[in-house]
């Protein structure tokens, strides 16, 4: 049987090819659900290597499968989408997703070349997932209206299509902006829900007969106060963030406003806080509207769920990091205010997303660049490949998915996602 060291050598051997692929994918920057060229380059390589795959999953996603067994089932997830440049000149991989794409392909090739899965009943599937960045709504909502998609994000659609049914664990990695260390483990990601509250009243002459009207701006103002007091009811570390804005607030000054629209994201670091804060937000709107004899309507657009990582998997990842760096070079459990649709996967399946350094400039900005190829492509790849090796070869390291729990959670999840605008 192949040793871990022998397996990791497959990455070493490919070093130059990996760096070249990394550059090529970094240059190939396409927005979510438009990653046609990126997907073509991925499938061209899979064809060349003779690895089976499905394409056009959730429009532009690709899923490649290694191993035919129905034993332990590992999913490696790589984002493939980019962001628009700030200077208006096309797109840029300013969240580093091209590194994930490159890593996925490196791991696929190493596992394929080593033939290691042929000797086990395990399966490793590589998900090249579109549209992680929560942007470009007009285009995505058009695709939804045309029935081509159900949700705004790649993983949400893939979950809905059943692509992750039967998966035991999800592995992923994302660039971080920490230049002083090599990796982070057990970070949290915040989750969010977009809320839109419409207050409906009655217009009237504001000088001659305001008493005949029902002023919706008053209702919204009352609700804004209640919402800001609400923040006080959650501990700081829960990461609750509410920043309501009024997007419609009235028209002419001589008329009592009969429609006011209040919108906000509700953000939190964990599911419990997010769900509860959404419930109490609705309460603020409802009761403030009722207090002033107004009607109201609340619509929701689900963003991403907070990421709670699997402790068991992170222990394994950390052990694999320590083969390549010292413990001082690993940041433990950082809290991030950012969000990702990997949080949705973490709600359903034991999931990890470790962070790796090696980029500089600002995320989501044109200044973003890859500065340490070794850490981004080779060392991170080894950490991930070593973790996959352990999960395949050492059954006692495995974190098992509970199939019954998954079905129940999936129902709960779709209840959350389907809180769409009426
Ligand atoms: Zn991003
Ligand atoms: Zn990202």
mmCIF file of C-alpha atoms and ligand atoms in Angstrom:
data_model
loop_
_atom_site.group_PDB
_atom_site.id
_atom_site.type_symbol
_atom_site.label_atom_id
_atom_site.label_comp_id
_atom_site.label_asym_id
_atom_site.label_seq_id
_atom_site.Cartn_x
_atom_site.Cartn_y
_atom_site.Cartn_z
ATOM 1 C CA UNK A 1 0.000 0.000 0.000
ATOM 2 C CA UNK A 2 1.178 3.502 -0.805
ATOM 3 C CA UNK A 3 2.452 5.619 2.112
ATOM 4 C CA UNK A 4 1.381 9.211 2.725
ATOM 5 C CA UNK A 5 4.891 10.428 1.860
ATOM 6 C CA UNK A 6 4.759 8.581 -1.463
ATOM 7 C CA UNK A 7 1.357 10.096 -2.257
ATOM 8 C CA UNK A 8 2.554 13.627 -1.449
ATOM 9 C CA UNK A 9 5.467 13.110 -3.833
ATOM 10 C CA UNK A 10 2.968 13.145 -6.687
ATOM 11 C CA UNK A 11 2.392 16.841 -5.946
ATOM 12 C CA UNK A 12 6.137 17.544 -5.814
ATOM 13 C CA UNK A 13 6.623 15.902 -9.204
ATOM 14 C CA UNK A 14 3.964 18.147 -10.755
ATOM 15 C CA UNK A 15 5.222 21.366 -9.168
ATOM 16 C CA UNK A 16 5.931 23.310 -12.388
ATOM 17 C CA UNK A 17 2.749 22.146 -14.116
ATOM 18 C CA UNK A 18 0.737 23.140 -11.025
ATOM 19 C CA UNK A 19 2.236 26.651 -10.950
ATOM 20 C CA UNK A 20 1.478 27.086 -14.651
ATOM 21 C CA UNK A 21 -2.097 25.891 -14.202
ATOM 22 C CA UNK A 22 -2.419 28.254 -11.234
ATOM 23 C CA UNK A 23 -1.383 31.224 -13.402
ATOM 24 C CA UNK A 24 -3.683 30.154 -16.224
ATOM 25 C CA UNK A 25 -6.720 29.844 -13.941
ATOM 26 C CA UNK A 26 -5.889 33.130 -12.188
ATOM 27 C CA UNK A 27 -5.986 34.813 -15.615
ATOM 28 C CA UNK A 28 -9.267 33.093 -16.492
ATOM 29 C CA UNK A 29 -11.568 35.156 -14.276
ATOM 30 C CA UNK A 30 -15.308 34.774 -14.874
ATOM 31 C CA UNK A 31 -18.298 35.767 -12.766
ATOM 32 C CA UNK A 32 -20.656 33.253 -11.173
ATOM 33 C CA UNK A 33 -22.748 31.072 -13.522
ATOM 34 C CA UNK A 34 -20.700 32.478 -16.411
ATOM 35 C CA UNK A 35 -17.594 30.316 -15.797
ATOM 36 C CA UNK A 36 -17.814 28.673 -19.226
ATOM 37 C CA UNK A 37 -14.130 28.912 -20.164
ATOM 38 C CA UNK A 38 -13.016 27.872 -16.663
ATOM 39 C CA UNK A 39 -15.275 24.816 -16.812
ATOM 40 C CA UNK A 40 -14.008 23.979 -20.305
ATOM 41 C CA UNK A 41 -10.393 24.088 -19.110
ATOM 42 C CA UNK A 42 -11.265 21.834 -16.176
ATOM 43 C CA UNK A 43 -13.038 19.270 -18.350
ATOM 44 C CA UNK A 44 -10.238 19.392 -20.976
ATOM 45 C CA UNK A 45 -7.787 18.306 -18.276
ATOM 46 C CA UNK A 46 -10.145 15.631 -16.950
ATOM 47 C CA UNK A 47 -10.505 14.281 -20.511
ATOM 48 C CA UNK A 48 -6.739 14.266 -20.931
ATOM 49 C CA UNK A 49 -6.281 12.386 -17.663
ATOM 50 C CA UNK A 50 -9.146 9.983 -18.285
ATOM 51 C CA UNK A 51 -11.112 10.926 -15.174
ATOM 52 C CA UNK A 52 -14.925 10.607 -15.331
ATOM 53 C CA UNK A 53 -16.946 13.757 -14.710
ATOM 54 C CA UNK A 54 -20.295 15.455 -15.062
ATOM 55 C CA UNK A 55 -20.440 18.961 -16.475
ATOM 56 C CA UNK A 56 -22.977 21.801 -16.604
ATOM 57 C CA UNK A 57 -24.109 20.930 -13.094
ATOM 58 C CA UNK A 58 -25.975 24.007 -11.817
ATOM 59 C CA UNK A 59 -25.132 25.545 -15.225
ATOM 60 C CA UNK A 60 -21.346 25.802 -15.060
ATOM 61 C CA UNK A 61 -20.267 23.389 -12.316
ATOM 62 C CA UNK A 62 -18.183 20.252 -12.850
ATOM 63 C CA UNK A 63 -18.077 17.138 -10.651
ATOM 64 C CA UNK A 64 -15.274 14.615 -11.110
ATOM 65 C CA UNK A 65 -15.300 11.245 -9.368
ATOM 66 C CA UNK A 66 -12.475 8.953 -8.295
ATOM 67 C CA UNK A 67 -13.166 5.498 -6.897
ATOM 68 C CA UNK A 68 -16.106 3.269 -7.666
ATOM 69 C CA UNK A 69 -16.811 1.979 -4.180
ATOM 70 C CA UNK A 70 -19.830 2.822 -2.063
ATOM 71 C CA UNK A 71 -17.840 3.117 1.153
ATOM 72 C CA UNK A 72 -16.660 6.344 2.776
ATOM 73 C CA UNK A 73 -17.516 9.284 0.529
ATOM 74 C CA UNK A 74 -15.376 12.426 0.627
ATOM 75 C CA UNK A 75 -16.287 15.649 -1.178
ATOM 76 C CA UNK A 76 -13.621 18.211 -2.031
ATOM 77 C CA UNK A 77 -15.181 21.533 -2.908
ATOM 78 C CA UNK A 78 -13.445 24.230 -4.979
ATOM 79 C CA UNK A 79 -14.999 27.564 -5.908
ATOM 80 C CA UNK A 80 -14.390 28.639 -9.503
ATOM 81 C CA UNK A 81 -15.909 32.142 -9.780
ATOM 82 C CA UNK A 82 -14.295 35.576 -9.783
ATOM 83 C CA UNK A 83 -15.311 39.209 -9.146
ATOM 84 C CA UNK A 84 -15.572 42.296 -11.339
ATOM 85 C CA UNK A 85 -12.486 44.495 -11.346
ATOM 86 C CA UNK A 86 -12.883 47.852 -9.612
ATOM 87 C CA UNK A 87 -11.382 49.675 -12.601
ATOM 88 C CA UNK A 88 -14.100 48.271 -14.876
ATOM 89 C CA UNK A 89 -11.611 46.325 -17.021
ATOM 90 C CA UNK A 90 -13.092 42.853 -16.838
ATOM 91 C CA UNK A 91 -12.859 40.459 -13.899
ATOM 92 C CA UNK A 92 -10.244 39.353 -11.407
ATOM 93 C CA UNK A 93 -9.825 36.412 -9.047
ATOM 94 C CA UNK A 94 -9.654 38.763 -6.078
ATOM 95 C CA UNK A 95 -10.979 36.149 -3.656
ATOM 96 C CA UNK A 96 -8.380 33.595 -4.748
ATOM 97 C CA UNK A 97 -10.865 30.997 -6.010
ATOM 98 C CA UNK A 98 -8.529 30.099 -8.880
ATOM 99 C CA UNK A 99 -6.170 28.680 -6.223
ATOM 100 C CA UNK A 100 -8.928 26.335 -5.046
ATOM 101 C CA UNK A 101 -9.635 25.256 -8.629
ATOM 102 C CA UNK A 102 -5.944 24.578 -9.177
ATOM 103 C CA UNK A 103 -5.692 22.681 -5.876
ATOM 104 C CA UNK A 104 -8.683 20.502 -6.785
ATOM 105 C CA UNK A 105 -7.064 19.533 -10.076
ATOM 106 C CA UNK A 106 -3.682 18.847 -8.427
ATOM 107 C CA UNK A 107 -5.291 16.526 -5.881
ATOM 108 C CA UNK A 108 -7.339 14.784 -8.552
ATOM 109 C CA UNK A 109 -4.244 14.109 -10.639
ATOM 110 C CA UNK A 110 -2.196 12.880 -7.663
ATOM 111 C CA UNK A 111 -4.916 10.510 -6.456
ATOM 112 C CA UNK A 112 -5.602 9.317 -9.993
ATOM 113 C CA UNK A 113 -1.931 8.713 -10.851
ATOM 114 C CA UNK A 114 -1.324 6.866 -7.581
ATOM 115 C CA UNK A 115 -4.220 4.462 -8.223
ATOM 116 C CA UNK A 116 -4.757 4.523 -4.490
ATOM 117 C CA UNK A 117 -8.559 4.558 -4.596
ATOM 118 C CA UNK A 118 -8.700 1.442 -6.748
ATOM 119 C CA UNK A 119 -7.607 -0.568 -3.730
ATOM 120 C CA UNK A 120 -10.324 0.746 -1.394
ATOM 121 C CA UNK A 121 -14.109 1.045 -1.291
ATOM 122 C CA UNK A 122 -13.879 4.840 -0.824
ATOM 123 C CA UNK A 123 -14.976 7.511 -3.215
ATOM 124 C CA UNK A 124 -13.617 11.044 -3.557
ATOM 125 C CA UNK A 125 -15.644 13.501 -5.579
ATOM 126 C CA UNK A 126 -14.338 16.900 -6.643
ATOM 127 C CA UNK A 127 -16.930 19.630 -6.909
ATOM 128 C CA UNK A 128 -15.921 22.642 -8.973
ATOM 129 C CA UNK A 129 -18.697 24.902 -7.780
ATOM 130 C CA UNK A 130 -19.884 28.059 -9.548
ATOM 131 C CA UNK A 131 -21.071 31.353 -8.137
ATOM 132 C CA UNK A 132 -19.858 31.539 -4.531
ATOM 133 C CA UNK A 133 -19.686 35.323 -4.518
ATOM 134 C CA UNK A 134 -23.109 36.750 -3.665
ATOM 135 C CA UNK A 135 -23.282 39.329 -6.480
ATOM 136 C CA UNK A 136 -24.718 39.990 -9.945
ATOM 137 C CA UNK A 137 -28.322 39.510 -8.785
ATOM 138 C CA UNK A 138 -30.001 40.815 -11.925
ATOM 139 C CA UNK A 139 -28.420 38.099 -14.063
ATOM 140 C CA UNK A 140 -28.930 35.340 -11.498
ATOM 141 C CA UNK A 141 -32.549 36.288 -10.823
ATOM 142 C CA UNK A 142 -33.159 36.190 -14.590
ATOM 143 C CA UNK A 143 -31.774 32.646 -14.676
ATOM 144 C CA UNK A 144 -34.034 31.752 -11.762
ATOM 145 C CA UNK A 145 -37.064 33.302 -13.484
ATOM 146 C CA UNK A 146 -36.205 31.335 -16.650
ATOM 147 C CA UNK A 147 -36.201 28.128 -14.605
ATOM 148 C CA UNK A 148 -32.495 27.466 -15.216
ATOM 149 C CA UNK A 149 -31.575 27.815 -11.559
ATOM 150 C CA UNK A 150 -33.356 27.701 -8.252
ATOM 151 C CA UNK A 151 -31.093 29.812 -6.055
ATOM 152 C CA UNK A 152 -28.455 32.501 -6.377
ATOM 153 C CA UNK A 153 -25.433 30.434 -5.344
ATOM 154 C CA UNK A 154 -23.697 27.431 -6.877
ATOM 155 C CA UNK A 155 -23.628 25.214 -3.804
ATOM 156 C CA UNK A 156 -27.251 25.983 -2.927
ATOM 157 C CA UNK A 157 -28.270 24.754 -6.380
ATOM 158 C CA UNK A 158 -26.012 21.712 -6.162
ATOM 159 C CA UNK A 159 -27.493 20.811 -2.771
ATOM 160 C CA UNK A 160 -30.961 21.165 -4.242
ATOM 161 C CA UNK A 161 -30.009 18.937 -7.186
ATOM 162 C CA UNK A 162 -29.002 16.233 -4.689
ATOM 163 C CA UNK A 163 -25.303 16.375 -5.653
ATOM 164 C CA UNK A 164 -24.241 16.100 -2.000
ATOM 165 C CA UNK A 165 -26.624 13.305 -0.996
ATOM 166 C CA UNK A 166 -24.628 10.395 0.394
ATOM 167 C CA UNK A 167 -21.516 12.484 1.072
ATOM 168 C CA UNK A 168 -19.850 11.778 4.448
ATOM 169 C CA UNK A 169 -17.684 14.873 4.729
ATOM 170 C CA UNK A 170 -16.813 18.054 2.864
ATOM 171 C CA UNK A 171 -13.270 19.408 2.610
ATOM 172 C CA UNK A 172 -12.328 22.850 1.339
ATOM 173 C CA UNK A 173 -9.705 25.550 1.719
ATOM 174 C CA UNK A 174 -9.714 29.288 1.134
ATOM 175 C CA UNK A 175 -6.969 31.876 0.910
ATOM 176 C CA UNK A 176 -6.710 34.124 3.966
ATOM 177 C CA UNK A 177 -5.095 37.509 4.237
ATOM 178 C CA UNK A 178 -2.752 36.674 7.096
ATOM 179 C CA UNK A 179 0.831 37.219 5.920
ATOM 180 C CA UNK A 180 2.467 36.298 9.247
ATOM 181 C CA UNK A 181 1.319 32.660 9.429
ATOM 182 C CA UNK A 182 0.821 29.749 7.067
ATOM 183 C CA UNK A 183 -2.630 28.404 7.913
ATOM 184 C CA UNK A 184 -5.766 28.831 9.958
ATOM 185 C CA UNK A 185 -8.107 26.131 11.269
ATOM 186 C CA UNK A 186 -11.615 26.145 12.755
ATOM 187 C CA UNK A 187 -12.470 29.651 11.613
ATOM 188 C CA UNK A 188 -16.088 30.735 11.675
ATOM 189 C CA UNK A 189 -17.891 32.456 8.848
ATOM 190 C CA UNK A 190 -20.895 34.649 9.457
ATOM 191 C CA UNK A 191 -24.278 33.918 7.891
ATOM 192 C CA UNK A 192 -26.876 36.339 6.663
ATOM 193 C CA UNK A 193 -30.481 36.786 5.592
ATOM 194 C CA UNK A 194 -31.726 39.734 3.531
ATOM 195 C CA UNK A 195 -34.930 41.251 4.955
ATOM 196 C CA UNK A 196 -37.308 43.657 3.326
ATOM 197 C CA UNK A 197 -40.160 45.108 5.374
ATOM 198 C CA UNK A 198 -42.850 47.097 3.608
ATOM 199 C CA UNK A 199 -45.054 49.338 5.783
ATOM 200 C CA UNK A 200 -48.397 50.115 4.171
ATOM 201 C CA UNK A 201 -50.572 53.030 5.340
ATOM 202 C CA UNK A 202 -52.865 55.687 3.943
ATOM 203 C CA UNK A 203 -51.989 58.942 2.192
ATOM 204 C CA UNK A 204 -53.616 62.221 3.260
ATOM 205 C CA UNK A 205 -52.934 65.958 3.129
ATOM 206 C CA UNK A 206 -50.246 66.503 5.723
ATOM 207 C CA UNK A 207 -51.445 70.040 6.581
ATOM 208 C CA UNK A 208 -55.207 69.874 6.186
ATOM 209 C CA UNK A 209 -55.984 66.395 7.472
ATOM 210 C CA UNK A 210 -53.007 64.305 8.663
ATOM 211 C CA UNK A 211 -55.343 62.462 11.023
ATOM 212 C CA UNK A 212 -57.020 60.852 8.006
ATOM 213 C CA UNK A 213 -53.750 59.294 6.944
ATOM 214 C CA UNK A 214 -51.663 56.479 8.382
ATOM 215 C CA UNK A 215 -48.021 57.511 8.247
ATOM 216 C CA UNK A 216 -45.764 54.601 7.272
ATOM 217 C CA UNK A 217 -42.580 56.560 7.941
ATOM 218 C CA UNK A 218 -43.639 56.739 11.588
ATOM 219 C CA UNK A 219 -44.036 52.965 11.667
ATOM 220 C CA UNK A 220 -40.638 52.427 10.068
ATOM 221 C CA UNK A 221 -38.988 54.930 12.441
ATOM 222 C CA UNK A 222 -40.455 53.095 15.422
ATOM 223 C CA UNK A 223 -39.215 49.798 13.986
ATOM 224 C CA UNK A 224 -35.715 51.244 13.375
ATOM 225 C CA UNK A 225 -35.545 52.074 17.082
ATOM 226 C CA UNK A 226 -36.784 48.655 18.155
ATOM 227 C CA UNK A 227 -34.253 46.991 15.839
ATOM 228 C CA UNK A 228 -31.356 48.989 17.260
ATOM 229 C CA UNK A 229 -32.442 48.042 20.807
ATOM 230 C CA UNK A 230 -32.627 44.417 19.659
ATOM 231 C CA UNK A 231 -28.859 44.329 19.159
ATOM 232 C CA UNK A 232 -28.509 44.714 22.910
ATOM 233 C CA UNK A 233 -30.215 41.348 23.462
ATOM 234 C CA UNK A 234 -27.387 39.285 21.937
ATOM 235 C CA UNK A 235 -23.862 38.798 23.258
ATOM 236 C CA UNK A 236 -21.145 40.550 21.238
ATOM 237 C CA UNK A 237 -19.435 37.286 20.218
ATOM 238 C CA UNK A 238 -22.652 36.141 18.494
ATOM 239 C CA UNK A 239 -21.735 38.636 15.799
ATOM 240 C CA UNK A 240 -25.242 39.990 15.284
ATOM 241 C CA UNK A 241 -25.191 42.822 12.762
ATOM 242 C CA UNK A 242 -28.245 44.770 11.692
ATOM 243 C CA UNK A 243 -27.858 47.908 9.621
ATOM 244 C CA UNK A 244 -31.294 48.855 8.345
ATOM 245 C CA UNK A 245 -31.759 51.435 5.616
ATOM 246 C CA UNK A 246 -34.937 53.029 4.292
ATOM 247 C CA UNK A 247 -35.095 52.432 0.544
ATOM 248 C CA UNK A 248 -38.496 54.093 0.131
ATOM 249 C CA UNK A 249 -39.381 56.724 2.707
ATOM 250 C CA UNK A 250 -42.139 58.931 1.359
ATOM 251 C CA UNK A 251 -42.688 61.342 -1.516
ATOM 252 C CA UNK A 252 -43.872 64.926 -1.371
ATOM 253 C CA UNK A 253 -43.704 66.900 1.857
ATOM 254 C CA UNK A 254 -47.391 67.819 1.814
ATOM 255 C CA UNK A 255 -48.529 64.189 1.763
ATOM 256 C CA UNK A 256 -48.548 61.619 4.558
ATOM 257 C CA UNK A 257 -46.363 58.725 3.292
ATOM 258 C CA UNK A 258 -48.408 55.612 2.605
ATOM 259 C CA UNK A 259 -45.508 53.301 1.802
ATOM 260 C CA UNK A 260 -42.132 52.962 3.497
ATOM 261 C CA UNK A 261 -39.636 50.199 2.824
ATOM 262 C CA UNK A 262 -36.999 49.177 5.338
ATOM 263 C CA UNK A 263 -34.268 46.774 4.254
ATOM 264 C CA UNK A 264 -31.409 45.126 6.097
ATOM 265 C CA UNK A 265 -29.123 42.122 6.198
ATOM 266 C CA UNK A 266 -29.315 40.169 9.422
ATOM 267 C CA UNK A 267 -25.829 38.776 10.040
ATOM 268 C CA UNK A 268 -24.671 36.415 12.780
ATOM 269 C CA UNK A 269 -21.832 34.016 13.593
ATOM 270 C CA UNK A 270 -24.015 30.984 14.327
ATOM 271 C CA UNK A 271 -27.285 29.499 13.120
ATOM 272 C CA UNK A 272 -29.115 29.796 16.412
ATOM 273 C CA UNK A 273 -28.447 33.547 16.614
ATOM 274 C CA UNK A 274 -29.283 34.071 12.950
ATOM 275 C CA UNK A 275 -32.632 32.242 13.167
ATOM 276 C CA UNK A 276 -33.575 33.907 16.463
ATOM 277 C CA UNK A 277 -32.554 37.406 15.332
ATOM 278 C CA UNK A 278 -34.665 36.978 12.179
ATOM 279 C CA UNK A 279 -37.645 35.991 14.336
ATOM 280 C CA UNK A 280 -37.227 39.017 16.612
ATOM 281 C CA UNK A 281 -36.692 41.358 13.648
ATOM 282 C CA UNK A 282 -40.065 40.216 12.294
ATOM 283 C CA UNK A 283 -41.529 40.915 15.736
ATOM 284 C CA UNK A 284 -40.187 44.479 15.724
ATOM 285 C CA UNK A 285 -41.767 45.164 12.334
ATOM 286 C CA UNK A 286 -45.057 43.505 13.172
ATOM 287 C CA UNK A 287 -45.607 45.192 16.524
ATOM 288 C CA UNK A 288 -44.396 48.636 15.492
ATOM 289 C CA UNK A 289 -46.692 48.525 12.458
ATOM 290 C CA UNK A 290 -49.625 47.388 14.560
ATOM 291 C CA UNK A 291 -48.941 50.025 17.206
ATOM 292 C CA UNK A 292 -49.700 52.698 14.603
ATOM 293 C CA UNK A 293 -52.535 50.916 12.782
ATOM 294 C CA UNK A 294 -50.409 50.114 9.745
ATOM 295 C CA UNK A 295 -50.245 47.041 7.535
ATOM 296 C CA UNK A 296 -46.919 45.370 6.847
ATOM 297 C CA UNK A 297 -45.315 42.691 4.707
ATOM 298 C CA UNK A 298 -41.919 41.071 5.256
ATOM 299 C CA UNK A 299 -40.028 39.274 2.527
ATOM 300 C CA UNK A 300 -36.830 37.295 2.918
ATOM 301 C CA UNK A 301 -34.021 36.327 0.609
ATOM 302 C CA UNK A 302 -31.766 33.739 2.169
ATOM 303 C CA UNK A 303 -28.051 34.497 1.928
ATOM 304 C CA UNK A 304 -25.580 32.006 3.371
ATOM 305 C CA UNK A 305 -25.603 30.157 6.660
ATOM 306 C CA UNK A 306 -22.821 30.660 9.223
ATOM 307 C CA UNK A 307 -20.034 28.087 8.970
ATOM 308 C CA UNK A 308 -19.594 25.813 11.961
ATOM 309 C CA UNK A 309 -16.706 23.485 11.176
ATOM 310 C CA UNK A 310 -16.373 19.821 12.085
ATOM 311 C CA UNK A 311 -14.077 19.519 15.123
ATOM 312 C CA UNK A 312 -13.024 15.958 14.282
ATOM 313 C CA UNK A 313 -12.015 16.862 10.752
ATOM 314 C CA UNK A 314 -10.172 19.956 11.883
ATOM 315 C CA UNK A 315 -8.125 17.901 14.328
ATOM 316 C CA UNK A 316 -7.017 15.772 11.394
ATOM 317 C CA UNK A 317 -6.294 18.819 9.218
ATOM 318 C CA UNK A 318 -4.249 20.389 11.995
ATOM 319 C CA UNK A 319 -2.164 17.206 12.367
ATOM 320 C CA UNK A 320 -1.489 17.337 8.642
ATOM 321 C CA UNK A 321 -0.516 21.017 8.834
ATOM 322 C CA UNK A 322 1.999 20.210 11.564
ATOM 323 C CA UNK A 323 3.835 17.904 9.135
ATOM 324 C CA UNK A 324 4.724 21.035 7.151
ATOM 325 C CA UNK A 325 4.870 23.907 9.648
ATOM 326 C CA UNK A 326 5.153 24.730 13.356
ATOM 327 C CA UNK A 327 2.152 25.299 15.630
ATOM 328 C CA UNK A 328 3.082 29.024 15.784
ATOM 329 C CA UNK A 329 2.357 29.200 12.074
ATOM 330 C CA UNK A 330 -1.241 28.036 12.544
ATOM 331 C CA UNK A 331 -3.947 30.461 13.667
ATOM 332 C CA UNK A 332 -6.636 28.716 15.723
ATOM 333 C CA UNK A 333 -10.337 29.550 15.476
ATOM 334 C CA UNK A 334 -10.293 33.050 14.006
ATOM 335 C CA UNK A 335 -13.672 34.765 13.740
ATOM 336 C CA UNK A 336 -14.480 36.152 10.308
ATOM 337 C CA UNK A 337 -17.308 38.513 9.432
ATOM 338 C CA UNK A 338 -17.207 37.184 5.861
ATOM 339 C CA UNK A 339 -19.722 34.654 4.546
ATOM 340 C CA UNK A 340 -19.637 31.766 2.094
ATOM 341 C CA UNK A 341 -22.024 29.133 0.791
ATOM 342 C CA UNK A 342 -19.747 26.502 2.320
ATOM 343 C CA UNK A 343 -21.690 27.470 5.487
ATOM 344 C CA UNK A 344 -24.768 25.885 3.913
ATOM 345 C CA UNK A 345 -22.863 22.643 3.382
ATOM 346 C CA UNK A 346 -21.627 22.775 6.986
ATOM 347 C CA UNK A 347 -25.231 22.929 8.161
ATOM 348 C CA UNK A 348 -25.936 19.600 6.442
ATOM 349 C CA UNK A 349 -22.676 17.639 6.407
ATOM 350 C CA UNK A 350 -19.501 17.581 8.564
ATOM 351 C CA UNK A 351 -17.446 20.250 6.788
ATOM 352 C CA UNK A 352 -14.151 22.077 7.070
ATOM 353 C CA UNK A 353 -12.574 24.995 5.316
ATOM 354 C CA UNK A 354 -9.029 25.723 6.372
ATOM 355 C CA UNK A 355 -7.310 28.963 5.471
ATOM 356 C CA UNK A 356 -3.935 29.323 3.812
ATOM 357 C CA UNK A 357 -1.739 32.390 3.407
ATOM 358 C CA UNK A 358 0.264 33.317 0.342
ATOM 359 C CA UNK A 359 -1.734 36.159 -1.132
ATOM 360 C CA UNK A 360 -1.317 39.898 -0.725
ATOM 361 C CA UNK A 361 -3.225 43.061 -1.483
ATOM 362 C CA UNK A 362 -6.853 43.385 -0.452
ATOM 363 C CA UNK A 363 -9.539 40.761 -0.967
ATOM 364 C CA UNK A 364 -12.250 41.769 -3.454
ATOM 365 C CA UNK A 365 -9.940 44.510 -4.745
ATOM 366 C CA UNK A 366 -7.785 44.885 -7.857
ATOM 367 C CA UNK A 367 -4.683 44.887 -5.639
ATOM 368 C CA UNK A 368 -5.147 41.169 -4.847
ATOM 369 C CA UNK A 369 -2.302 38.905 -6.003
ATOM 370 C CA UNK A 370 -0.736 35.540 -5.304
ATOM 371 C CA UNK A 371 2.629 36.061 -3.618
ATOM 372 C CA UNK A 372 3.652 32.664 -2.210
ATOM 373 C CA UNK A 373 3.108 29.908 -4.780
ATOM 374 C CA UNK A 374 4.690 27.322 -2.522
ATOM 375 C CA UNK A 375 2.176 27.780 0.290
ATOM 376 C CA UNK A 376 -0.875 28.353 -1.935
ATOM 377 C CA UNK A 377 -0.358 25.425 -4.262
ATOM 378 C CA UNK A 378 2.087 22.907 -2.823
ATOM 379 C CA UNK A 379 1.980 23.046 0.982
ATOM 380 C CA UNK A 380 -1.792 23.604 1.143
ATOM 381 C CA UNK A 381 -2.243 20.832 -1.396
ATOM 382 C CA UNK A 382 -0.174 18.512 0.789
ATOM 383 C CA UNK A 383 -2.254 19.348 3.870
ATOM 384 C CA UNK A 384 -5.426 18.542 1.954
ATOM 385 C CA UNK A 385 -4.048 15.442 0.266
ATOM 386 C CA UNK A 386 -2.660 14.162 3.580
ATOM 387 C CA UNK A 387 -6.076 14.657 5.173
ATOM 388 C CA UNK A 388 -7.759 12.737 2.347
ATOM 389 C CA UNK A 389 -5.128 9.995 2.717
ATOM 390 C CA UNK A 390 -5.885 9.644 6.437
ATOM 391 C CA UNK A 391 -9.645 9.543 5.858
ATOM 392 C CA UNK A 392 -9.203 6.787 3.281
ATOM 393 C CA UNK A 393 -6.539 4.709 5.022
ATOM 394 C CA UNK A 394 -7.419 5.149 8.693
ATOM 395 C CA UNK A 395 -11.122 4.469 9.277
ATOM 396 C CA UNK A 396 -10.853 5.537 12.932
ATOM 397 C CA UNK A 397 -10.074 9.102 11.769
ATOM 398 C CA UNK A 398 -13.364 9.358 9.945
ATOM 399 C CA UNK A 399 -16.201 11.644 10.829
ATOM 400 C CA UNK A 400 -19.398 9.921 9.726
ATOM 401 C CA UNK A 401 -22.396 11.616 8.266
ATOM 402 C CA UNK A 402 -25.680 10.652 9.891
ATOM 403 C CA UNK A 403 -27.989 9.921 6.940
ATOM 404 C CA UNK A 404 -31.235 10.329 8.890
ATOM 405 C CA UNK A 405 -30.080 13.607 10.388
ATOM 406 C CA UNK A 406 -29.110 14.784 6.898
ATOM 407 C CA UNK A 407 -32.634 14.210 5.565
ATOM 408 C CA UNK A 408 -34.192 16.120 8.470
ATOM 409 C CA UNK A 409 -31.654 18.947 8.191
ATOM 410 C CA UNK A 410 -32.196 19.182 4.452
ATOM 411 C CA UNK A 411 -35.923 19.768 4.971
ATOM 412 C CA UNK A 412 -35.155 22.436 7.558
ATOM 413 C CA UNK A 413 -32.614 23.955 5.173
ATOM 414 C CA UNK A 414 -35.041 24.254 2.286
ATOM 415 C CA UNK A 415 -37.623 25.758 4.621
ATOM 416 C CA UNK A 416 -35.037 28.457 5.319
ATOM 417 C CA UNK A 417 -34.040 28.961 1.669
ATOM 418 C CA UNK A 418 -37.569 29.145 0.395
ATOM 419 C CA UNK A 419 -38.460 32.165 2.506
ATOM 420 C CA UNK A 420 -38.567 34.006 -0.797
ATOM 421 C CA UNK A 421 -40.181 37.356 -1.530
ATOM 422 C CA UNK A 422 -43.953 36.964 -1.849
HETATM 423 ZN ZN1 LIG B 1 -15.070 36.525 -1.824
HETATM 424 ZN ZN1 LIG B 2 -14.028 33.479 -1.581
#
